[in-house]
PDB file of C-alpha atoms (C1' of nucleotides) in Angstrom:
ATOM      1  CA  MET W   1     -32.734  13.060  34.604  1.00 96.00           C
ATOM      2  CA  LYS W   2     -32.334  13.173  30.335  1.00 97.00           C
ATOM      3  CA  ILE W   3     -29.621  13.648  28.781  1.00 97.00           C
ATOM      4  CA  GLY W   4     -29.896  17.168  28.354  1.00 97.00           C
ATOM      5  CA  GLU W   5     -29.531  17.826  31.548  1.00 96.00           C
ATOM      6  CA  LEU W   6     -26.849  15.337  32.435  1.00 97.00           C
ATOM      7  CA  ALA W   7     -25.386  17.852  29.656  1.00 96.00           C
ATOM      8  CA  LYS W   8     -25.666  20.439  31.469  1.00 96.00           C
ATOM      9  CA  ARG W   9     -24.275  19.525  34.632  1.00 95.00           C
ATOM     10  CA  THR W  10     -21.291  17.042  33.554  1.00 96.00           C
ATOM     11  CA  GLY W  11     -20.506  19.949  30.330  1.00 95.00           C
ATOM     12  CA  VAL W  12     -20.360  17.099  28.328  1.00 96.00           C
ATOM     13  CA  SER W  13     -21.950  17.018  25.315  1.00 96.00           C
ATOM     14  CA  VAL W  14     -25.177  14.950  24.257  1.00 97.00           C
ATOM     15  CA  ARG W  15     -23.624  13.426  21.452  1.00 96.00           C
ATOM     16  CA  SER W  16     -19.944  12.467  23.541  1.00 96.00           C
ATOM     17  CA  LEU W  17     -22.743  10.814  26.342  1.00 97.00           C
ATOM     18  CA  ARG W  18     -24.821   8.605  23.322  1.00 96.00           C
ATOM     19  CA  TYR W  19     -20.917   7.147  22.666  1.00 96.00           C
ATOM     20  CA  TYR W  20     -19.975   6.232  25.785  1.00 96.00           C
ATOM     21  CA  GLU W  21     -23.459   4.679  26.140  1.00 96.00           C
ATOM     22  CA  SER W  22     -22.281   2.773  23.034  1.00 93.00           C
ATOM     23  CA  GLN W  23     -18.491   1.986  24.260  1.00 93.00           C
ATOM     24  CA  GLY W  24     -20.703   0.535  27.306  1.00 93.00           C
ATOM     25  CA  LEU W  25     -19.604   2.943  30.131  1.00 95.00           C
ATOM     26  CA  ILE W  26     -22.903   4.273  30.816  1.00 96.00           C
ATOM     27  CA  SER W  27     -26.115   2.709  31.011  1.00 95.00           C
ATOM     28  CA  PRO W  28     -28.689   4.319  31.593  1.00 97.00           C
ATOM     29  CA  VAL W  29     -32.510   2.256  32.174  1.00 97.00           C
ATOM     30  CA  ARG W  30     -35.139   3.387  29.011  1.00 97.00           C
ATOM     31  CA  LEU W  31     -38.524   5.338  29.672  1.00 96.00           C
ATOM     32  CA  ALA W  32     -41.821   4.170  27.508  1.00 95.00           C
ATOM     33  CA  ASN W  33     -41.410   6.508  25.317  1.00 95.00           C
ATOM     34  CA  GLY W  34     -37.335   5.222  24.979  1.00 95.00           C
ATOM     35  CA  TYR W  35     -35.830   8.239  26.597  1.00 97.00           C
ATOM     36  CA  ARG W  36     -32.448   7.883  28.101  1.00 97.00           C
ATOM     37  CA  GLU W  37     -33.317   8.144  32.074  1.00 97.00           C
ATOM     38  CA  TYR W  38     -30.567   8.695  34.221  1.00 97.00           C
ATOM     39  CA  SER W  39     -29.261   8.404  37.836  1.00 96.00           C
ATOM     40  CA  PRO W  40     -28.219  11.435  39.473  1.00 94.00           C
ATOM     41  CA  LEU W  41     -24.893   9.107  40.336  1.00 94.00           C
ATOM     42  CA  ALA W  42     -24.677   9.484  36.431  1.00 96.00           C
ATOM     43  CA  ALA W  43     -22.847  12.723  36.552  1.00 96.00           C
ATOM     44  CA  GLU W  44     -20.608  11.417  39.431  1.00 95.00           C
ATOM     45  CA  THR W  45     -19.816   8.676  36.598  1.00 96.00           C
ATOM     46  CA  VAL W  46     -19.646  11.279  33.873  1.00 97.00           C
ATOM     47  CA  LYS W  47     -16.998  13.169  35.047  1.00 96.00           C
ATOM     48  CA  THR W  48     -14.706  10.175  36.542  1.00 96.00           C
ATOM     49  CA  ILE W  49     -15.087   8.849  32.775  1.00 96.00           C
ATOM     50  CA  LYS W  50     -13.930  11.966  31.692  1.00 95.00           C
ATOM     51  CA  LEU W  51     -11.453  12.349  33.982  1.00 95.00           C
ATOM     52  CA  TYR W  52      -9.523   8.974  32.173  1.00 95.00           C
ATOM     53  CA  LEU W  53     -10.029  10.153  29.372  1.00 94.00           C
ATOM     54  CA  ASN W  54      -7.657  13.104  30.349  1.00 93.00           C
ATOM     55  CA  LEU W  55      -5.288  10.757  31.009  1.00 94.00           C
ATOM     56  CA  GLY W  56      -4.992   9.407  27.925  1.00 92.00           C
ATOM     57  CA  LEU W  57      -7.160   6.104  28.184  1.00 94.00           C
ATOM     58  CA  THR W  58      -9.353   5.478  25.852  1.00 93.00           C
ATOM     59  CA  THR W  59     -13.137   4.147  26.089  1.00 94.00           C
ATOM     60  CA  GLU W  60     -12.468   1.017  25.169  1.00 92.00           C
ATOM     61  CA  GLU W  61      -9.584   1.217  28.497  1.00 93.00           C
ATOM     62  CA  ILE W  62     -11.604   2.799  31.168  1.00 95.00           C
ATOM     63  CA  ALA W  63     -14.804   0.698  30.356  1.00 93.00           C
ATOM     64  CA  GLY W  64     -12.288  -2.186  31.274  1.00 92.00           C
ATOM     65  CA  PHE W  65     -12.053  -1.064  34.977  1.00 94.00           C
ATOM     66  CA  LEU W  66     -14.795   1.815  35.652  1.00 95.00           C
ATOM     67  CA  HIS W  67     -17.229  -0.896  37.401  1.00 94.00           C
ATOM     68  CA  CYS W  68     -14.512  -1.383  39.800  1.00 95.00           C
ATOM     69  CA  VAL W  69     -13.672   2.010  40.322  1.00 95.00           C
ATOM     70  CA  LEU W  70     -17.168   3.221  41.210  1.00 94.00           C
ATOM     71  CA  LYS W  71     -17.597   1.040  43.777  1.00 94.00           C
ATOM     72  CA  ASN W  72     -13.995   0.567  45.267  1.00 93.00           C
ATOM     73  CA  LYS W  73     -11.049   2.912  45.987  1.00 91.00           C
ATOM     74  CA  GLU W  74      -8.795   2.936  42.588  1.00 92.00           C
ATOM     75  CA  ALA W  75      -6.063   0.470  44.376  1.00 92.00           C
ATOM     76  CA  PHE W  76      -8.716  -1.988  44.868  1.00 93.00           C
ATOM     77  CA  CYS W  77      -9.035  -2.425  41.122  1.00 94.00           C
ATOM     78  CA  ALA W  78      -6.657  -5.019  39.950  1.00 92.00           C
ATOM     79  CA  GLU W  79      -6.129  -3.716  36.045  1.00 91.00           C
ATOM     80  CA  VAL W  80      -5.726  -0.344  36.783  1.00 94.00           C
ATOM     81  CA  MET W  81      -1.704   0.056  38.242  1.00 94.00           C
ATOM     82  CA  PRO W  82      -1.358  -2.197  34.467  1.00 94.00           C
ATOM     83  CA  LEU W  83      -2.674   0.166  32.316  1.00 92.00           C
ATOM     84  CA  TYR W  84      -1.155   2.981  33.795  1.00 94.00           C
ATOM     85  CA  GLU W  85       2.661   1.645  33.203  1.00 94.00           C
ATOM     86  CA  SER W  86       1.430   0.619  29.593  1.00 92.00           C
ATOM     87  CA  LYS W  87      -0.055   4.505  28.944  1.00 93.00           C
ATOM     88  CA  LEU W  88       3.193   6.299  30.161  1.00 94.00           C
ATOM     89  CA  GLU W  89       5.559   4.060  28.900  1.00 92.00           C
ATOM     90  CA  GLU W  90       3.151   4.757  25.769  1.00 92.00           C
ATOM     91  CA  ILE W  91       3.159   8.678  26.688  1.00 93.00           C
ATOM     92  CA  GLU W  92       7.051   8.934  27.643  1.00 93.00           C
ATOM     93  CA  ARG W  93       7.473   6.868  23.922  1.00 92.00           C
ATOM     94  CA  GLN W  94       5.998   9.975  22.587  1.00 93.00           C
ATOM     95  CA  LEU W  95       7.895  12.570  24.532  1.00 94.00           C
ATOM     96  CA  HIS W  96      10.115  10.859  23.336  1.00 93.00           C
ATOM     97  CA  GLN W  97       9.630  11.205  19.315  1.00 92.00           C
ATOM     98  CA  LEU W  98       8.209  14.999  20.129  1.00 93.00           C
ATOM     99  CA  THR W  99      11.502  15.908  21.567  1.00 94.00           C
ATOM    100  CA  GLN W 100      13.691  14.221  18.830  1.00 94.00           C
ATOM    101  CA  ILE W 101      11.646  16.513  15.718  1.00 94.00           C
ATOM    102  CA  LYS W 102      11.599  19.050  18.381  1.00 95.00           C
ATOM    103  CA  LEU W 103      15.902  19.041  18.669  1.00 95.00           C
ATOM    104  CA  ASN W 104      16.127  18.286  14.711  1.00 94.00           C
ATOM    105  CA  LEU W 105      13.399  22.005  14.457  1.00 94.00           C
ATOM    106  CA  GLU W 106      15.375  23.855  16.519  1.00 96.00           C
ATOM    107  CA  GLU W 107      18.879  23.138  14.653  1.00 94.00           C
ATOM    108  CA  ARG W 108      17.445  23.980  11.235  1.00 94.00           C
ATOM    109  CA  MET W 109      16.536  27.041  12.428  1.00 95.00           C
ATOM    110  CA  ALA W 110      19.922  27.627  14.327  1.00 95.00           C
ATOM    111  CA  SER W 111      21.229  26.924  10.735  1.00 94.00           C
ATOM    112  CA  ILE W 112      19.510  28.704   8.405  1.00 94.00           C
ATOM    113  CA  ARG W 113      19.955  31.830  11.112  1.00 94.00           C
ATOM    114  CA  ARG W 114      23.573  30.797  10.485  1.00 94.00           C
ATOM    115  CA  GLU W 115      23.064  31.427   6.738  1.00 89.00           C
ATOM    116  CA  ARG W 116      21.551  33.939   6.750  1.00 88.00           C
ATOM    117  CA  GLU W 117      24.014  36.602   9.180  1.00 86.00           C
ATOM    118  CA  GLY W 118      27.068  34.438   7.572  1.00 76.00           C
ATOM    119  CA  SER W 119      25.418  35.763   3.865  1.00 64.00           C
ATOM    120  CA  GLY W 120      25.738  32.786   2.463  1.00 46.00           C
ATOM    121  CA  ALA W 121      28.746  31.590   3.618  1.00 48.00           C
ATOM    122  CA  LYS W 122      28.281  27.570   4.610  1.00 44.00           C
ATOM    123  CA  ALA W 123      27.237  25.210   3.174  1.00 45.00           C
ATOM    124  CA  GLN W 124      23.371  23.874   3.338  1.00 45.00           C
ATOM    125  CA  THR W 125      22.725  21.716   5.715  1.00 45.00           C
ATOM    126  CA  LYS W 126      20.722  19.434   4.094  1.00 44.00           C
ATOM    127  CA  ALA W 127      19.255  17.345   6.752  1.00 43.00           C
ATOM    128  CA  GLY W 128      18.346  16.211   9.897  1.00 40.00           C
ATOM    129  CA  GLU W 129      19.542  12.759   9.052  1.00 42.00           C
ATOM    130  CA  GLU W 130      16.921  11.665  12.334  1.00 37.00           C
TER     131      GLU W 130
ATOM    132  CA  MET D   1      12.908   5.055 -13.372  1.00 95.00           C
ATOM    133  CA  LYS D   2       9.238   3.729 -12.528  1.00 97.00           C
ATOM    134  CA  ILE D   3       7.702   3.721  -9.456  1.00 97.00           C
ATOM    135  CA  GLY D   4       8.330   0.388  -7.931  1.00 97.00           C
ATOM    136  CA  GLU D   5      12.454   0.915  -8.694  1.00 96.00           C
ATOM    137  CA  LEU D   6      12.137   4.529  -6.935  1.00 97.00           C
ATOM    138  CA  ALA D   7      10.145   2.807  -4.097  1.00 97.00           C
ATOM    139  CA  LYS D   8      13.609   0.560  -3.306  1.00 96.00           C
ATOM    140  CA  ARG D   9      15.796   3.282  -3.806  1.00 96.00           C
ATOM    141  CA  THR D  10      13.838   4.913  -1.658  1.00 96.00           C
ATOM    142  CA  GLY D  11      12.691   3.457   1.320  1.00 96.00           C
ATOM    143  CA  VAL D  12       8.986   4.867   0.677  1.00 96.00           C
ATOM    144  CA  SER D  13       6.500   2.463  -0.610  1.00 96.00           C
ATOM    145  CA  VAL D  14       4.865   2.449  -4.060  1.00 97.00           C
ATOM    146  CA  ARG D  15       1.385   3.724  -2.391  1.00 96.00           C
ATOM    147  CA  SER D  16       2.636   6.567  -0.494  1.00 96.00           C
ATOM    148  CA  LEU D  17       4.268   7.230  -3.692  1.00 97.00           C
ATOM    149  CA  ARG D  18       1.417   8.311  -5.214  1.00 96.00           C
ATOM    150  CA  TYR D  19       0.038   9.333  -2.739  1.00 96.00           C
ATOM    151  CA  TYR D  20       2.662  12.261  -2.737  1.00 96.00           C
ATOM    152  CA  GLU D  21       1.861  12.923  -6.081  1.00 96.00           C
ATOM    153  CA  SER D  22      -1.554  13.706  -5.644  1.00 94.00           C
ATOM    154  CA  GLN D  23      -0.969  15.690  -3.057  1.00 93.00           C
ATOM    155  CA  GLY D  24       1.210  17.886  -5.715  1.00 94.00           C
ATOM    156  CA  LEU D  25       4.594  16.715  -4.352  1.00 96.00           C
ATOM    157  CA  ILE D  26       6.163  15.358  -6.910  1.00 96.00           C
ATOM    158  CA  SER D  27       5.090  15.077 -10.771  1.00 95.00           C
ATOM    159  CA  PRO D  28       6.350  12.743 -12.712  1.00 97.00           C
ATOM    160  CA  VAL D  29       5.628  11.965 -16.507  1.00 97.00           C
ATOM    161  CA  ARG D  30       3.439   9.226 -17.750  1.00 97.00           C
ATOM    162  CA  LEU D  31       4.664   6.615 -20.597  1.00 96.00           C
ATOM    163  CA  ALA D  32       2.282   6.128 -23.085  1.00 95.00           C
ATOM    164  CA  ASN D  33       1.192   2.990 -20.623  1.00 95.00           C
ATOM    165  CA  GLY D  34      -0.332   4.905 -18.592  1.00 95.00           C
ATOM    166  CA  TYR D  35       2.849   4.215 -15.838  1.00 97.00           C
ATOM    167  CA  ARG D  36       4.767   6.580 -14.079  1.00 97.00           C
ATOM    168  CA  GLU D  37       8.467   7.751 -15.358  1.00 97.00           C
ATOM    169  CA  TYR D  38      10.096   9.683 -12.762  1.00 97.00           C
ATOM    170  CA  SER D  39      14.284  11.091 -13.423  1.00 96.00           C
ATOM    171  CA  PRO D  40      17.089   9.833 -11.716  1.00 95.00           C
ATOM    172  CA  LEU D  41      16.553  12.971  -9.554  1.00 94.00           C
ATOM    173  CA  ALA D  42      13.576  12.486  -7.729  1.00 96.00           C
ATOM    174  CA  ALA D  43      15.618   9.998  -5.420  1.00 96.00           C
ATOM    175  CA  GLU D  44      16.341  13.363  -3.997  1.00 96.00           C
ATOM    176  CA  THR D  45      13.487  14.715  -4.048  1.00 97.00           C
ATOM    177  CA  VAL D  46      11.545  11.519  -2.028  1.00 97.00           C
ATOM    178  CA  LYS D  47      13.986  12.021   0.406  1.00 96.00           C
ATOM    179  CA  THR D  48      13.632  15.768   1.161  1.00 96.00           C
ATOM    180  CA  ILE D  49      10.248  14.922   1.268  1.00 97.00           C
ATOM    181  CA  LYS D  50      11.396  12.317   4.028  1.00 96.00           C
ATOM    182  CA  LEU D  51      12.722  14.486   5.735  1.00 95.00           C
ATOM    183  CA  TYR D  52      10.263  17.298   6.202  1.00 96.00           C
ATOM    184  CA  LEU D  53       7.639  14.840   7.270  1.00 95.00           C
ATOM    185  CA  ASN D  54       9.885  13.681   9.947  1.00 94.00           C
ATOM    186  CA  LEU D  55       9.689  17.110  10.995  1.00 94.00           C
ATOM    187  CA  GLY D  56       6.332  17.046  11.975  1.00 92.00           C
ATOM    188  CA  LEU D  57       5.235  18.899   8.535  1.00 94.00           C
ATOM    189  CA  THR D  58       2.254  17.867   6.405  1.00 94.00           C
ATOM    190  CA  THR D  59       2.058  16.857   3.131  1.00 95.00           C
ATOM    191  CA  GLU D  60       0.354  20.191   2.108  1.00 92.00           C
ATOM    192  CA  GLU D  61       2.947  22.056   4.472  1.00 93.00           C
ATOM    193  CA  ILE D  62       5.849  20.792   2.609  1.00 95.00           C
ATOM    194  CA  ALA D  63       4.052  21.207  -0.837  1.00 94.00           C
ATOM    195  CA  GLY D  64       4.431  24.957  -0.304  1.00 92.00           C
ATOM    196  CA  PHE D  65       7.899  25.911   0.226  1.00 95.00           C
ATOM    197  CA  LEU D  66       9.462  21.866  -1.977  1.00 95.00           C
ATOM    198  CA  HIS D  67       9.708  23.517  -4.746  1.00 94.00           C
ATOM    199  CA  CYS D  68      11.615  26.558  -3.689  1.00 95.00           C
ATOM    200  CA  VAL D  69      13.652  24.304  -1.656  1.00 95.00           C
ATOM    201  CA  LEU D  70      14.409  22.045  -4.706  1.00 94.00           C
ATOM    202  CA  LYS D  71      16.365  24.666  -6.027  1.00 94.00           C
ATOM    203  CA  ASN D  72      17.654  26.731  -3.848  1.00 93.00           C
ATOM    204  CA  LYS D  73      19.192  26.785  -0.282  1.00 91.00           C
ATOM    205  CA  GLU D  74      16.541  26.212   1.976  1.00 93.00           C
ATOM    206  CA  ALA D  75      17.367  29.302   3.956  1.00 92.00           C
ATOM    207  CA  PHE D  76      16.394  31.594   0.800  1.00 93.00           C
ATOM    208  CA  CYS D  77      12.874  29.803   0.820  1.00 94.00           C
ATOM    209  CA  ALA D  78      10.943  33.028   2.846  1.00 92.00           C
ATOM    210  CA  GLU D  79       8.221  30.617   3.063  1.00 91.00           C
ATOM    211  CA  VAL D  80      10.357  27.695   5.674  1.00 94.00           C
ATOM    212  CA  MET D  81      11.191  29.571   8.493  1.00 94.00           C
ATOM    213  CA  PRO D  82       7.497  30.843   9.491  1.00 94.00           C
ATOM    214  CA  LEU D  83       6.624  27.095   8.867  1.00 93.00           C
ATOM    215  CA  TYR D  84       9.399  25.832  11.183  1.00 94.00           C
ATOM    216  CA  GLU D  85       8.317  28.380  14.350  1.00 94.00           C
ATOM    217  CA  SER D  86       4.604  27.518  13.977  1.00 92.00           C
ATOM    218  CA  LYS D  87       5.434  23.810  13.992  1.00 93.00           C
ATOM    219  CA  LEU D  88       7.368  24.455  17.210  1.00 94.00           C
ATOM    220  CA  GLU D  89       5.386  26.180  18.992  1.00 93.00           C
ATOM    221  CA  GLU D  90       2.711  23.229  17.978  1.00 92.00           C
ATOM    222  CA  ILE D  91       5.256  20.842  18.962  1.00 94.00           C
ATOM    223  CA  GLU D  92       5.535  23.039  22.956  1.00 94.00           C
ATOM    224  CA  ARG D  93       2.240  22.628  22.797  1.00 92.00           C
ATOM    225  CA  GLN D  94       1.586  18.476  22.423  1.00 93.00           C
ATOM    226  CA  LEU D  95       4.424  18.160  24.973  1.00 94.00           C
ATOM    227  CA  HIS D  96       3.198  20.833  27.529  1.00 93.00           C
ATOM    228  CA  GLN D  97       0.063  18.631  27.265  1.00 92.00           C
ATOM    229  CA  LEU D  98       1.842  15.120  27.133  1.00 93.00           C
ATOM    230  CA  THR D  99       4.030  16.266  30.120  1.00 94.00           C
ATOM    231  CA  GLN D 100       0.782  17.122  32.595  1.00 94.00           C
ATOM    232  CA  ILE D 101      -0.916  14.202  31.507  1.00 94.00           C
ATOM    233  CA  LYS D 102       2.286  11.976  32.409  1.00 95.00           C
ATOM    234  CA  LEU D 103       2.433  14.242  35.866  1.00 95.00           C
ATOM    235  CA  ASN D 104      -1.392  13.254  36.013  1.00 94.00           C
ATOM    236  CA  LEU D 105      -0.550   9.672  35.505  1.00 94.00           C
ATOM    237  CA  GLU D 106       2.848   9.449  37.865  1.00 95.00           C
ATOM    238  CA  GLU D 107       0.338  11.092  40.467  1.00 94.00           C
ATOM    239  CA  ARG D 108      -2.290   8.473  40.561  1.00 94.00           C
ATOM    240  CA  MET D 109       0.126   6.057  40.257  1.00 95.00           C
ATOM    241  CA  ALA D 110       2.096   7.095  43.996  1.00 95.00           C
ATOM    242  CA  SER D 111      -1.326   7.561  45.603  1.00 94.00           C
ATOM    243  CA  ILE D 112      -2.515   4.036  44.498  1.00 94.00           C
ATOM    244  CA  ARG D 113       0.955   2.360  45.670  1.00 94.00           C
ATOM    245  CA  ARG D 114       0.981   4.327  49.015  1.00 94.00           C
ATOM    246  CA  GLU D 115      -2.693   2.622  49.578  1.00 89.00           C
ATOM    247  CA  ARG D 116      -1.579  -0.249  48.957  1.00 88.00           C
ATOM    248  CA  GLU D 117       1.158   0.155  51.664  1.00 85.00           C
ATOM    249  CA  GLY D 118      -0.722   2.000  53.306  1.00 76.00           C
ATOM    250  CA  SER D 119      -3.587  -1.070  54.194  1.00 64.00           C
ATOM    251  CA  GLY D 120      -6.040   1.007  53.036  1.00 47.00           C
ATOM    252  CA  ALA D 121      -5.114   3.666  55.351  1.00 48.00           C
ATOM    253  CA  LYS D 122      -5.887   7.399  53.081  1.00 45.00           C
ATOM    254  CA  ALA D 123      -8.732   8.230  51.667  1.00 46.00           C
ATOM    255  CA  GLN D 124      -8.758   7.472  47.699  1.00 46.00           C
ATOM    256  CA  THR D 125      -7.537  10.707  45.868  1.00 46.00           C
ATOM    257  CA  LYS D 126     -10.624  10.783  43.480  1.00 44.00           C
ATOM    258  CA  ALA D 127      -9.184  12.728  41.067  1.00 44.00           C
ATOM    259  CA  GLY D 128      -5.809  14.318  38.738  1.00 40.00           C
ATOM    260  CA  GLU D 129      -8.171  17.669  38.653  1.00 42.00           C
ATOM    261  CA  GLU D 130      -6.301  18.979  35.762  1.00 38.00           C
TER     262      GLU D 130
ATOM    263  C1'  DA F   1       0.739 -17.708 -26.451  1.00 73.16           C
ATOM    264  C1'  DT F   2       0.851 -17.964 -21.125  1.00 73.16           C
ATOM    265  C1'  DA F   3       3.230 -17.174 -16.883  1.00 73.16           C
ATOM    266  C1'  DG F   4       4.683 -13.896 -13.607  1.00 73.16           C
ATOM    267  C1'  DA F   5       6.420  -9.519 -12.437  1.00 73.16           C
ATOM    268  C1'  DC F   6       5.358  -5.330 -12.580  1.00 73.16           C
ATOM    269  C1'  DC F   7       1.446  -0.621 -13.931  1.00 73.16           C
ATOM    270  C1'  DC F   8      -2.793   1.137 -13.097  1.00 73.16           C
ATOM    271  C1'  DT F   9      -7.243   3.906 -10.202  1.00 73.16           C
ATOM    272  C1'  DG F  10     -10.495   3.285  -6.907  1.00 73.16           C
ATOM    273  C1'  DA F  11     -12.048   2.375  -2.440  1.00 73.16           C
ATOM    274  C1'  DC F  12     -12.485   0.788   2.663  1.00 73.16           C
ATOM    275  C1'  DA F  13      -9.952   0.791   6.938  1.00 73.16           C
ATOM    276  C1'  DC F  14      -7.472   2.762  10.807  1.00 73.16           C
ATOM    277  C1'  DC F  15      -7.301   5.659  15.375  1.00 73.16           C
ATOM    278  C1'  DA F  16     -11.215   7.890  18.390  1.00 73.16           C
ATOM    279  C1'  DG F  17     -13.525  11.101  19.809  1.00 73.16           C
ATOM    280  C1'  DT F  18     -16.620  14.899  18.759  1.00 73.16           C
ATOM    281  C1'  DG F  19     -19.820  17.699  15.844  1.00 73.16           C
ATOM    282  C1'  DT F  20     -23.612  17.792  12.815  1.00 73.16           C
ATOM    283  C1'  DC F  21     -27.336  16.989   9.663  1.00 73.16           C
ATOM    284  C1'  DA F  22     -31.891  14.549   8.829  1.00 73.16           C
ATOM    285  C1'  DA F  23     -36.019  12.474   9.597  1.00 73.16           C
ATOM    286  C1'  DG F  24     -38.801  11.092  13.053  1.00 73.16           C
ATOM    287  C1'  DG F  25     -41.340  10.641  17.528  1.00 73.16           C
ATOM    288  C1'  DT F  26     -42.485  13.217  22.409  1.00 73.16           C
ATOM    289  C1'  DC F  27     -43.893  16.401  25.424  1.00 73.16           C
ATOM    290  C1'  DA F  28     -45.833  20.623  27.807  1.00 73.16           C
ATOM    291  C1'  DA F  29     -47.730  24.645  27.434  1.00 73.16           C
ATOM    292  C1'  DC F  30     -51.014  28.396  25.774  1.00 73.16           C
TER     293       DC F  30
ATOM    294  C1'  DG I   1     -54.110  21.545  18.500  1.00 73.16           C
ATOM    295  C1'  DT I   2     -50.306  24.050  16.919  1.00 73.16           C
ATOM    296  C1'  DT I   3     -45.554  25.744  18.614  1.00 73.16           C
ATOM    297  C1'  DG I   4     -41.314  24.268  20.306  1.00 73.16           C
ATOM    298  C1'  DA I   5     -38.512  22.105  22.961  1.00 73.16           C
ATOM    299  C1'  DC I   6     -36.411  18.113  23.953  1.00 73.16           C
ATOM    300  C1'  DC I   7     -35.686  12.988  22.619  1.00 73.16           C
ATOM    301  C1'  DT I   8     -34.533   9.223  19.361  1.00 73.16           C
ATOM    302  C1'  DT I   9     -31.979   6.693  15.660  1.00 73.16           C
ATOM    303  C1'  DG I  10     -28.504   6.633  11.671  1.00 73.16           C
ATOM    304  C1'  DA I  11     -24.967   8.512   9.055  1.00 73.16           C
ATOM    305  C1'  DC I  12     -20.744  10.750   7.095  1.00 73.16           C
ATOM    306  C1'  DA I  13     -17.222  14.226   8.316  1.00 73.16           C
ATOM    307  C1'  DC I  14     -12.886  15.193  10.153  1.00 73.16           C
ATOM    308  C1'  DT I  15      -7.139  14.054  11.520  1.00 73.16           C
ATOM    309  C1'  DG I  16      -3.352  11.890   7.477  1.00 73.16           C
ATOM    310  C1'  DG I  17      -0.389   9.185   5.723  1.00 73.16           C
ATOM    311  C1'  DT I  18      -0.079   3.903   5.084  1.00 73.16           C
ATOM    312  C1'  DG I  19      -1.776  -1.136   4.117  1.00 73.16           C
ATOM    313  C1'  DT I  20      -4.398  -3.880   1.207  1.00 73.16           C
ATOM    314  C1'  DC I  21      -7.937  -5.675  -1.740  1.00 73.16           C
ATOM    315  C1'  DA I  22     -10.375  -5.352  -5.730  1.00 73.16           C
ATOM    316  C1'  DG I  23     -10.658  -5.620 -10.861  1.00 73.16           C
ATOM    317  C1'  DG I  24      -8.283  -4.923 -14.881  1.00 73.16           C
ATOM    318  C1'  DG I  25      -3.530  -3.200 -18.120  1.00 73.16           C
ATOM    319  C1'  DT I  26       0.850  -4.100 -20.098  1.00 73.16           C
ATOM    320  C1'  DC I  27       5.095  -6.033 -20.731  1.00 73.16           C
ATOM    321  C1'  DT I  28       9.062  -9.563 -20.743  1.00 73.16           C
ATOM    322  C1'  DA I  29      10.700 -13.933 -21.422  1.00 73.16           C
ATOM    323  C1'  DT I  30      10.413 -18.808 -21.989  1.00 73.16           C
TER     324       DT I  30
END
DNA sequence: ATAGACCCTGACACCAGTGTCAAGGTCAAC
DNA sequence: GTTGACCTTGACACTGGTGTCAGGGTCTAT
């Protein structure tokens, strides 16, 4: 199957398929005319790539274990678990940071509302002071 | 005061101060030799900018109301509240997305652990399936 | 007058995946 | 033999604040 066909089947753009290839994630054979020819299994591969991208992994990280998980159960691939762990930590750091921002935002919004109701009585809360 | 001095006082890099200027946030006067000359009040302004950046606002958004909040109480500036509201929504969207990713990650990690303990008995959970 | 600290502008790099355009080759059908 | 759909590579844009370098000007103190 050619690249347009694969794009249609997987819902991934032609541009992205070529990008995945440049990152070493897929390796279609080339026809005599230079066209990429994908095996029918490629659709599964692409869906797997999408899955890992959705987990927040980068193409580079995926490249490190994709070969293994395509042939084995994921649990068999030793590279995966440490990657998941560090990714989880990263996500948690981001969650913490976002939550902090959210709290500060809400505090400032509440402060403004108080000030408006109180007819400008209280002093301005000048900072969230991280 | 010149830019290096302001950088020292505020903890913001010279590079960033120039960037803020290019975004219309600060407007130092220029000396005959082309050097930027900042008023003593500039340090306060820069700290205010930092504050809003830490709330997740962009320089462009800050530019829209900075002038007002430097002269008035924040509650007086009508532009601020809607901005906070939409920013809060954005943050909440991101929180939701990150939380979803986190759950998927944890589920996959748990699945791998089960598989390893169970000596490869159960089938591979092939996807988080968004 | 020269060293050294400070200032200037302009530009590239980063993250990382995707959109999009240009300029051109291939192929099937009419 | 020409149209039109599909393929190729290469390149720039985007997000957005910051680091960093190049190449050069200014000022102060010795």
